Short mmCIF file of C-alpha atoms in Angstrom, two decimals:
data_model
loop_
_atom_site.label_atom_id
_atom_site.label_comp_id
_atom_site.label_asym_id
_atom_site.label_seq_id
_atom_site.Cartn_x
_atom_site.Cartn_y
_atom_site.Cartn_z
CA UNK A 1 -34.60 -6.15 -21.81
CA UNK A 2 -32.07 -6.55 -19.02
CA UNK A 3 -33.27 -10.06 -18.18
CA UNK A 4 -33.29 -11.09 -21.83
CA UNK A 5 -29.67 -9.88 -22.19
CA UNK A 6 -28.70 -11.76 -19.02
CA UNK A 7 -30.38 -14.96 -20.24
CA UNK A 8 -28.47 -14.71 -23.50
CA UNK A 9 -25.18 -14.25 -21.71
CA UNK A 10 -25.83 -17.16 -19.31
CA UNK A 11 -26.97 -19.45 -22.10
CA UNK A 12 -24.03 -18.55 -24.30
CA UNK A 13 -21.63 -19.55 -21.52
CA UNK A 14 -23.44 -22.88 -21.03
CA UNK A 15 -23.48 -23.80 -24.71
CA UNK A 16 -20.10 -22.38 -25.69
CA UNK A 17 -16.68 -23.91 -25.25
CA UNK A 18 -14.41 -22.83 -22.46
CA UNK A 19 -11.09 -21.44 -23.83
CA UNK A 20 -7.95 -23.53 -23.72
CA UNK A 21 -5.83 -22.48 -20.81
CA UNK A 22 -2.58 -23.16 -19.02
CA UNK A 23 -3.23 -23.88 -15.34
CA UNK A 24 -1.94 -21.62 -12.65
CA UNK A 25 -0.61 -22.77 -9.27
CA UNK A 26 -3.23 -20.96 -7.19
CA UNK A 27 -5.99 -23.38 -6.11
CA UNK A 28 -9.32 -22.06 -4.82
CA UNK A 29 -11.31 -24.26 -2.42
CA UNK A 30 -14.72 -25.69 -3.15
CA UNK A 31 -17.15 -26.33 -0.29
CA UNK A 32 -15.45 -23.89 2.04
CA UNK A 33 -18.67 -22.33 3.19
CA UNK A 34 -17.10 -18.91 2.50
CA UNK A 35 -17.25 -16.32 -0.26
CA UNK A 36 -13.99 -16.81 -2.17
CA UNK A 37 -12.58 -13.50 -3.38
CA UNK A 38 -9.59 -13.20 -5.77
CA UNK A 39 -7.94 -9.82 -6.15
CA UNK A 40 -5.04 -8.83 -8.31
CA UNK A 41 -3.88 -6.53 -11.13
CA UNK A 42 -5.68 -6.20 -14.38
CA UNK A 43 -4.54 -8.78 -16.96
CA UNK A 44 -2.93 -11.07 -14.33
CA UNK A 45 -5.26 -13.95 -15.29
CA UNK A 46 -8.17 -13.80 -12.80
CA UNK A 47 -10.77 -14.62 -15.47
CA UNK A 48 -8.82 -17.63 -16.69
CA UNK A 49 -8.29 -18.74 -13.06
CA UNK A 50 -12.10 -18.86 -12.73
CA UNK A 51 -12.36 -20.80 -15.97
CA UNK A 52 -9.72 -23.20 -14.63
CA UNK A 53 -11.94 -23.89 -11.60
CA UNK A 54 -15.10 -24.13 -13.72
CA UNK A 55 -13.32 -26.83 -15.74
CA UNK A 56 -12.42 -28.59 -12.50
CA UNK A 57 -16.13 -28.59 -11.53
CA UNK A 58 -17.11 -30.07 -14.89
CA UNK A 59 -14.43 -32.78 -14.53
CA UNK A 60 -16.10 -33.69 -11.20
CA UNK A 61 -19.36 -34.25 -13.02
CA UNK A 62 -21.11 -30.93 -12.15
CA UNK A 63 -23.75 -30.06 -14.78
CA UNK A 64 -22.62 -26.91 -16.60
CA UNK A 65 -26.06 -25.40 -16.01
CA UNK A 66 -25.21 -25.28 -12.36
CA UNK A 67 -22.39 -22.84 -13.02
CA UNK A 68 -23.25 -19.13 -13.52
CA UNK A 69 -20.36 -17.04 -14.78
CA UNK A 70 -20.79 -13.30 -15.34
CA UNK A 71 -18.12 -10.80 -16.28
CA UNK A 72 -19.03 -7.27 -15.20
CA UNK A 73 -16.66 -5.84 -17.81
CA UNK A 74 -18.85 -7.25 -20.59
CA UNK A 75 -20.30 -4.15 -22.23
CA UNK A 76 -23.71 -5.90 -22.40
CA UNK A 77 -23.81 -6.10 -18.59
CA UNK A 78 -24.76 -2.48 -17.87
CA UNK A 79 -26.02 -3.06 -14.41
CA UNK A 80 -26.35 -1.01 -11.26
CA UNK A 81 -27.34 -2.15 -7.78
CA UNK A 82 -30.99 -1.73 -8.44
CA UNK A 83 -31.12 -4.37 -11.12
CA UNK A 84 -28.59 -6.84 -9.84
CA UNK A 85 -31.48 -9.06 -8.71
CA UNK A 86 -32.28 -9.53 -12.44
CA UNK A 87 -29.30 -11.93 -12.49
CA UNK A 88 -31.12 -14.35 -10.18
CA UNK A 89 -34.43 -13.80 -11.90
CA UNK A 90 -32.96 -14.57 -15.31
CA UNK A 91 -31.16 -17.66 -14.01
CA UNK A 92 -34.33 -19.00 -12.35
CA UNK A 93 -36.43 -18.35 -15.47
CA UNK A 94 -33.89 -19.99 -17.72
CA UNK A 95 -33.61 -23.10 -15.57
CA UNK A 96 -36.72 -23.38 -13.27
CA UNK A 97 -35.77 -27.00 -12.37
CA UNK A 98 -32.50 -26.03 -10.76
CA UNK A 99 -32.06 -25.63 -6.99
CA UNK A 100 -29.80 -22.54 -6.86
CA UNK A 101 -28.44 -23.63 -3.46
CA UNK A 102 -26.47 -26.31 -5.42
CA UNK A 103 -25.26 -23.87 -8.03
CA UNK A 104 -21.88 -22.10 -8.29
CA UNK A 105 -21.72 -18.32 -8.85
CA UNK A 106 -18.60 -16.78 -10.39
CA UNK A 107 -18.76 -13.00 -10.57
CA UNK A 108 -15.81 -11.49 -12.41
CA UNK A 109 -14.62 -7.89 -11.81
CA UNK A 110 -17.55 -7.30 -9.45
CA UNK A 111 -16.26 -4.00 -8.23
CA UNK A 112 -17.58 -2.35 -11.47
CA UNK A 113 -21.10 -2.30 -9.96
CA UNK A 114 -21.60 0.21 -7.12
CA UNK A 115 -23.23 -1.53 -4.16
CA UNK A 116 -22.21 -5.01 -5.29
CA UNK A 117 -21.42 -6.13 -1.74
CA UNK A 118 -25.09 -6.01 -0.64
CA UNK A 119 -26.09 -8.26 -3.54
CA UNK A 120 -23.24 -10.66 -2.88
CA UNK A 121 -24.10 -10.86 0.79
CA UNK A 122 -27.77 -11.59 0.02
CA UNK A 123 -26.70 -14.16 -2.56
CA UNK A 124 -24.48 -15.88 0.04
CA UNK A 125 -26.98 -15.64 2.91
CA UNK A 126 -30.15 -16.69 1.09
CA UNK A 127 -29.29 -18.45 -2.17
CA UNK A 128 -25.93 -20.30 -2.36
CA UNK A 129 -22.78 -20.74 -0.34
CA UNK A 130 -20.78 -21.34 -3.55
CA UNK A 131 -19.82 -17.75 -4.40
CA UNK A 132 -16.58 -16.70 -6.11
CA UNK A 133 -15.78 -13.04 -6.91
CA UNK A 134 -12.81 -11.27 -8.48
CA UNK A 135 -11.68 -7.68 -8.59
CA UNK A 136 -8.85 -5.45 -9.73
CA UNK A 137 -8.97 -2.90 -6.95
CA UNK A 138 -7.72 -4.07 -3.54
CA UNK A 139 -8.96 -1.01 -1.61
CA UNK A 140 -12.47 -1.07 -2.91
CA UNK A 141 -12.86 -4.74 -2.28
CA UNK A 142 -11.17 -4.81 1.10
CA UNK A 143 -13.31 -1.93 2.36
CA UNK A 144 -16.59 -3.64 1.43
CA UNK A 145 -15.34 -7.03 2.53
CA UNK A 146 -14.39 -5.57 5.91
CA UNK A 147 -17.86 -4.06 6.42
CA UNK A 148 -20.74 -5.84 4.61
CA UNK A 149 -19.03 -9.17 4.13
CA UNK A 150 -16.86 -9.46 7.23
CA UNK A 151 -16.43 -13.01 8.46
CA UNK A 152 -17.90 -14.41 5.28
CA UNK A 153 -14.92 -14.29 2.90
CA UNK A 154 -11.57 -15.93 2.27
CA UNK A 155 -9.31 -13.65 0.23
CA UNK A 156 -6.68 -14.75 -2.32
CA UNK A 157 -4.26 -12.58 -4.26
CA UNK A 158 -3.32 -13.46 -7.86
CA UNK A 159 -0.17 -11.78 -9.18
CA UNK A 160 1.36 -12.08 -12.63
CA UNK A 161 3.11 -15.38 -13.41
CA UNK A 162 5.75 -16.75 -11.12
CA UNK A 163 8.85 -17.98 -12.96
CA UNK A 164 7.72 -21.55 -12.52
CA UNK A 165 4.39 -20.69 -14.14
CA UNK A 166 6.19 -18.68 -16.83
CA UNK A 167 8.16 -21.76 -17.85
CA UNK A 168 4.88 -23.66 -18.09
CA UNK A 169 3.46 -20.95 -20.35
CA UNK A 170 6.59 -21.19 -22.53
CA UNK A 171 6.10 -24.92 -22.85
CA UNK A 172 9.44 -25.66 -21.12
CA UNK A 173 9.14 -28.58 -18.69
CA UNK A 174 12.01 -28.12 -16.24
CA UNK A 175 12.78 -30.27 -13.24
CA UNK A 176 15.07 -28.16 -10.95
CA UNK A 177 16.22 -31.29 -9.06
CA UNK A 178 17.55 -32.84 -12.26
CA UNK A 179 17.85 -30.31 -15.12
CA UNK A 180 20.20 -27.84 -13.47
CA UNK A 181 22.86 -30.54 -14.01
CA UNK A 182 22.26 -30.56 -17.79
CA UNK A 183 24.15 -27.70 -19.42
CA UNK A 184 21.81 -27.21 -22.40
CA UNK A 185 18.64 -27.25 -20.29
CA UNK A 186 20.18 -24.96 -17.69
CA UNK A 187 21.28 -22.56 -20.40
CA UNK A 188 17.73 -22.49 -21.77
CA UNK A 189 16.28 -21.89 -18.29
CA UNK A 190 18.62 -18.94 -17.79
CA UNK A 191 17.75 -17.55 -21.22
CA UNK A 192 14.03 -17.69 -20.27
CA UNK A 193 14.81 -16.15 -16.92
CA UNK A 194 16.35 -13.14 -18.71
CA UNK A 195 13.16 -12.80 -20.75
CA UNK A 196 11.09 -13.10 -17.58
CA UNK A 197 13.01 -10.31 -15.88
CA UNK A 198 12.82 -8.02 -18.92
CA UNK A 199 9.21 -8.48 -19.95
CA UNK A 200 7.60 -9.67 -16.71
CA UNK A 201 4.91 -12.24 -16.06
CA UNK A 202 1.64 -11.00 -17.47
CA UNK A 203 0.23 -14.11 -19.12
CA UNK A 204 -0.63 -12.48 -22.46
CA UNK A 205 2.76 -10.92 -22.78
CA UNK A 206 4.51 -14.20 -22.09
CA UNK A 207 2.90 -15.63 -25.24
CA UNK A 208 3.46 -12.65 -27.56
CA UNK A 209 6.22 -12.18 -30.10
CA UNK A 210 8.95 -9.88 -28.81
CA UNK A 211 8.10 -6.96 -31.09
CA UNK A 212 4.60 -6.76 -29.52
CA UNK A 213 5.62 -7.14 -25.83
CA UNK A 214 6.70 -3.55 -25.05
CA UNK A 215 3.79 -2.05 -26.93
CA UNK A 216 1.33 -4.28 -25.02
CA UNK A 217 2.94 -3.40 -21.68
CA UNK A 218 2.69 0.31 -22.55
CA UNK A 219 -1.03 -0.25 -23.26
CA UNK A 220 -1.41 -1.89 -19.83
CA UNK A 221 0.11 1.14 -18.22
CA UNK A 222 -2.26 3.43 -20.09
CA UNK A 223 -5.29 1.45 -19.00
CA UNK A 224 -4.16 1.44 -15.37
CA UNK A 225 -3.55 5.21 -15.59
CA UNK A 226 -6.77 6.31 -17.24
CA UNK A 227 -9.30 3.65 -16.31
CA UNK A 228 -8.23 2.11 -13.04
CA UNK A 229 -6.99 5.34 -11.44
CA UNK A 230 -8.09 8.53 -13.20
CA UNK A 231 -11.64 7.39 -14.10
CA UNK A 232 -12.34 5.45 -10.93
CA UNK A 233 -11.03 8.15 -8.58
CA UNK A 234 -12.09 11.09 -10.75
CA UNK A 235 -8.55 12.49 -11.17
CA UNK A 236 -8.84 15.39 -13.62
CA UNK A 237 -5.21 16.35 -13.98
CA UNK A 238 -3.99 13.22 -15.74
CA UNK A 239 -0.75 14.89 -16.89
CA UNK A 240 0.38 15.31 -13.25
CA UNK A 241 -0.85 11.83 -12.47
CA UNK A 242 1.16 10.34 -15.36
CA UNK A 243 4.28 12.22 -14.37
CA UNK A 244 3.88 11.02 -10.78
CA UNK A 245 3.42 7.37 -11.73
CA UNK A 246 6.47 7.48 -13.96
CA UNK A 247 8.54 9.01 -11.21
CA UNK A 248 7.29 6.31 -8.86
CA UNK A 249 8.38 3.69 -11.39
CA UNK A 250 11.84 5.27 -11.58
CA UNK A 251 12.15 4.69 -7.85
CA UNK A 252 11.48 0.97 -8.02
CA UNK A 253 13.53 -0.73 -5.29
CA UNK A 254 14.13 2.50 -3.49
CA UNK A 255 12.63 4.38 -0.55
CA UNK A 256 10.05 6.63 -2.09
CA UNK A 257 10.04 10.36 -1.22
CA UNK A 258 6.71 11.93 -2.25
CA UNK A 259 8.13 15.25 -0.88
CA UNK A 260 10.93 15.18 -3.44
CA UNK A 261 8.47 14.62 -6.33
CA UNK A 262 6.32 17.45 -4.90
CA UNK A 263 9.27 19.81 -4.93
CA UNK A 264 10.12 18.77 -8.52
CA UNK A 265 6.67 19.68 -9.68
CA UNK A 266 6.76 22.99 -7.80
CA UNK A 267 10.05 23.87 -9.44
CA UNK A 268 8.40 23.40 -12.79
CA UNK A 269 5.54 25.71 -11.86
CA UNK A 270 3.02 22.94 -11.46
CA UNK A 271 0.64 23.52 -8.60
CA UNK A 272 -0.39 20.30 -6.83
CA UNK A 273 -0.91 19.58 -3.15
CA UNK A 274 1.35 17.15 -1.32
CA UNK A 275 -1.77 15.44 0.01
CA UNK A 276 -2.93 14.96 -3.54
CA UNK A 277 0.29 13.14 -4.40
CA UNK A 278 -0.08 10.88 -1.36
CA UNK A 279 -3.62 10.16 -2.55
CA UNK A 280 -2.20 9.26 -6.03
CA UNK A 281 0.18 6.83 -4.41
CA UNK A 282 -2.72 5.24 -2.50
CA UNK A 283 -4.69 4.93 -5.71
CA UNK A 284 -1.72 3.37 -7.49
CA UNK A 285 -1.39 0.77 -4.76
CA UNK A 286 -5.17 0.04 -4.81
CA UNK A 287 -5.11 -0.42 -8.55
CA UNK A 288 -2.16 -2.88 -8.28
CA UNK A 289 0.29 -0.63 -10.09
CA UNK A 290 2.70 -0.71 -7.16
CA UNK A 291 3.29 -2.47 -3.89
CA UNK A 292 4.87 -0.77 -0.87
CA UNK A 293 7.26 -2.53 1.49
CA UNK A 294 7.53 -1.53 5.17
CA UNK A 295 10.76 -0.99 6.95
CA UNK A 296 11.75 -3.22 9.84
CA UNK A 297 11.00 -1.74 13.24
CA UNK A 298 10.31 -3.42 16.53
CA UNK A 299 7.37 -1.03 16.83
CA UNK A 300 4.54 -1.78 14.40
CA UNK A 301 3.40 1.84 14.56
CA UNK A 302 6.82 3.13 13.53
CA UNK A 303 6.99 0.55 10.78
CA UNK A 304 3.65 1.72 9.31
CA UNK A 305 4.50 5.42 9.52
CA UNK A 306 8.11 5.21 8.27
CA UNK A 307 9.09 5.69 4.63
CA UNK A 308 8.56 2.70 2.45
CA UNK A 309 10.24 1.07 -0.51
CA UNK A 310 8.23 0.89 -3.71
CA UNK A 311 8.07 -1.92 -6.23
CA UNK A 312 6.02 -2.32 -9.44
CA UNK A 313 3.58 -5.18 -9.66
CA UNK A 314 5.42 -6.56 -12.68
CA UNK A 315 8.93 -6.03 -13.98
CA UNK A 316 7.60 -5.77 -17.53
CA UNK A 317 5.82 -2.54 -16.63
CA UNK A 318 9.28 -1.06 -15.80
CA UNK A 319 10.48 -2.11 -19.21
CA UNK A 320 7.35 -0.59 -20.82
CA UNK A 321 7.43 2.69 -19.02
CA UNK A 322 11.06 3.79 -19.07
CA UNK A 323 14.56 2.94 -20.22
CA UNK A 324 16.46 1.26 -17.42
CA UNK A 325 19.81 3.04 -17.05
CA UNK A 326 20.56 1.00 -13.93
CA UNK A 327 20.33 -2.28 -15.87
CA UNK A 328 19.07 -5.66 -14.91
CA UNK A 329 19.76 -5.25 -11.14
CA UNK A 330 16.57 -3.22 -10.66
CA UNK A 331 14.54 -5.85 -12.50
CA UNK A 332 16.08 -8.67 -10.50
CA UNK A 333 15.31 -7.01 -7.16
CA UNK A 334 11.71 -6.25 -8.18
CA UNK A 335 11.18 -9.85 -9.37
CA UNK A 336 12.59 -11.22 -6.08
CA UNK A 337 10.24 -8.98 -4.15
CA UNK A 338 7.26 -10.31 -6.05
CA UNK A 339 8.37 -13.93 -5.52
CA UNK A 340 8.78 -13.38 -1.76
CA UNK A 341 5.37 -11.64 -1.74
CA UNK A 342 3.77 -14.81 -3.22
CA UNK A 343 4.97 -16.80 -0.26
CA UNK A 344 2.46 -14.93 2.00
CA UNK A 345 5.15 -14.74 4.75
CA UNK A 346 6.02 -11.66 6.71
CA UNK A 347 8.19 -9.45 4.53
CA UNK A 348 9.95 -6.13 5.45
CA UNK A 349 13.12 -4.35 4.38
CA UNK A 350 15.97 -3.20 6.66
CA UNK A 351 17.67 0.15 6.91
CA UNK A 352 19.65 1.63 9.75
CA UNK A 353 23.20 2.70 8.98
CA UNK A 354 23.18 0.36 6.00
CA UNK A 355 20.43 -1.22 3.91
CA UNK A 356 19.39 -4.85 3.42
CA UNK A 357 16.78 -5.58 0.76
CA UNK A 358 14.52 -8.09 2.48
CA UNK A 359 13.87 -9.64 5.87
CA UNK A 360 11.62 -12.70 5.71
CA UNK A 361 9.73 -13.76 8.88
CA UNK A 362 12.22 -11.75 10.99
CA UNK A 363 14.85 -14.44 10.59
CA UNK A 364 16.03 -14.59 6.94
CA UNK A 365 18.14 -11.73 5.61
CA UNK A 366 18.32 -11.45 1.87
CA UNK A 367 20.38 -9.10 -0.32
CA UNK A 368 19.84 -8.96 -4.12
CA UNK A 369 22.93 -8.24 -6.13
CA UNK A 370 23.04 -8.92 -9.86
CA UNK A 371 26.81 -9.57 -9.75
CA UNK A 372 29.44 -9.50 -6.98
CA UNK A 373 32.19 -8.84 -9.53
CA UNK A 374 32.12 -5.13 -8.86
CA UNK A 375 34.12 -4.67 -5.63
CA UNK A 376 32.37 -1.46 -4.58
CA UNK A 377 28.96 -2.96 -5.08
CA UNK A 378 29.95 -6.13 -3.29
CA UNK A 379 31.30 -4.16 -0.32
CA UNK A 380 28.08 -2.16 -0.07
CA UNK A 381 25.82 -5.19 -0.28
CA UNK A 382 27.83 -7.20 2.27
CA UNK A 383 27.85 -4.32 4.70
CA UNK A 384 24.04 -4.10 4.61
CA UNK A 385 23.64 -7.89 4.98
CA UNK A 386 26.11 -7.89 7.91
CA UNK A 387 24.31 -5.06 9.75
CA UNK A 388 20.97 -6.73 9.34
CA UNK A 389 22.32 -10.02 10.66
CA UNK A 390 23.94 -8.27 13.61
CA UNK A 391 20.78 -6.38 14.59
CA UNK A 392 18.48 -9.39 14.12
CA UNK A 393 20.88 -11.88 15.76
CA UNK A 394 21.22 -14.06 12.62
CA UNK A 395 24.13 -16.36 11.92
CA UNK A 396 23.56 -16.57 8.18
CA UNK A 397 22.31 -14.45 5.28
CA UNK A 398 21.64 -14.87 1.61
CA UNK A 399 22.71 -13.06 -1.53
CA UNK A 400 20.67 -13.69 -4.67
CA UNK A 401 22.71 -13.04 -7.78
CA UNK A 402 21.90 -13.59 -11.41
CA UNK A 403 24.16 -16.59 -11.92
CA UNK A 404 26.78 -16.74 -9.19
CA UNK A 405 27.12 -19.29 -6.45
CA UNK A 406 29.26 -19.58 -3.32
CA UNK A 407 29.51 -19.68 0.41
CA UNK A 408 31.86 -17.83 2.77
CA UNK A 409 32.16 -16.37 6.25
CA UNK A 410 31.65 -12.70 6.99
CA UNK A 411 33.64 -11.48 9.99
CA UNK A 412 34.26 -15.09 10.89
CA UNK A 413 30.80 -15.85 12.29
CA UNK A 414 28.17 -14.97 9.69
CA UNK A 415 27.73 -17.50 6.92
CA UNK A 416 26.86 -15.91 3.56
CA UNK A 417 25.28 -18.12 0.90
CA UNK A 418 25.30 -16.80 -2.67
CA UNK A 419 22.52 -18.42 -4.73
CA UNK A 420 21.69 -17.94 -8.46
CA UNK A 421 18.27 -16.26 -8.52
CA UNK A 422 17.02 -18.60 -11.21
CA UNK A 423 17.48 -21.55 -8.81
CA UNK A 424 15.85 -19.67 -5.94
CA UNK A 425 12.75 -19.03 -8.07
CA UNK A 426 12.43 -22.71 -8.81
CA UNK A 427 13.69 -24.35 -5.60
CA UNK A 428 13.43 -21.76 -2.84
CA UNK A 429 16.14 -21.54 -0.16
CA UNK A 430 18.13 -24.67 0.55
#
């Protein structure tokens, strides 16, 4: 019965039509000799990224029968580690003429099968070197990859859409080297940038009508809460978990104090251990609900142990979970964090007497400020940027605003460049 079901799924994929898709910027290598693993949040587009690369193989002339795609979230694929070998048996029986060493294996959301790593290792060691896997839980995958698959994998992270990809999804072809000089096209880009900040970069949400966006984002949060965290980690008190996650979301862009949330719960007569809340935070990070940002220290140990800033994996989740009293500044900082994260460069924050939002590669100081029009806000942001530059020995720093531009000297020797965030997302730093 299991093999017959698998044969049907494999054959349906080979005789069906791949869905239309909009290509992402992330390119996965073929012929690397490594297991290619792609991790990222649920609904970020990992499945369509695999389809994108399957289409690339077909364009290169690869017979579709040489591609095995299996989604372990398909309700028909009710497998455990003891029957994973039926995948290979079904494939061989369906196409006995194929040499599986020349075939490509795409295993989607593989973490849903306990013990998957042993099967993937055997597949790689004895069947084919063309193995691609995806998963929505960074901790589960990284643990198995570090043990059973060590030295055999190359890991890629797929986040929700970048702003450049978002424009592609909206069908707006924008050349930043030319179109910023066209007032109508620049205005349209800024309008779409506002939408990107407010509703985020989940691919499905980008294509929805506005009245469905928030409802869909709320559904994403519920799935992360109940399926990716409560169910997977067997959290029974989902009310406390939900309260904790919402409080974490309210702290986006701030240093997170689990102790403070613990005291809040105690004051309401809710008994929960502080260690439990720290475990919840770890679960939330593993499930790609949040990302934590370390503080700059010369000592790596201090940096790891110190309090961390928290950001959500998508600005749309902020919009879906709570009403933003602080306004668009929180969304802008969260979006900038995600864009810097995509660069795969070393990223930390800075806080001594003052605070600076981001330090990139230890030599680029970045402050995010929606508008410098408020004198008190501008004074605070410049003070943090100045201190970071002084401590790190930098002669220039950046302020990313929503739509302001300028350049001036701070204390006579630090050059401050103010750049519209929209241009930074499309051009990077000058």
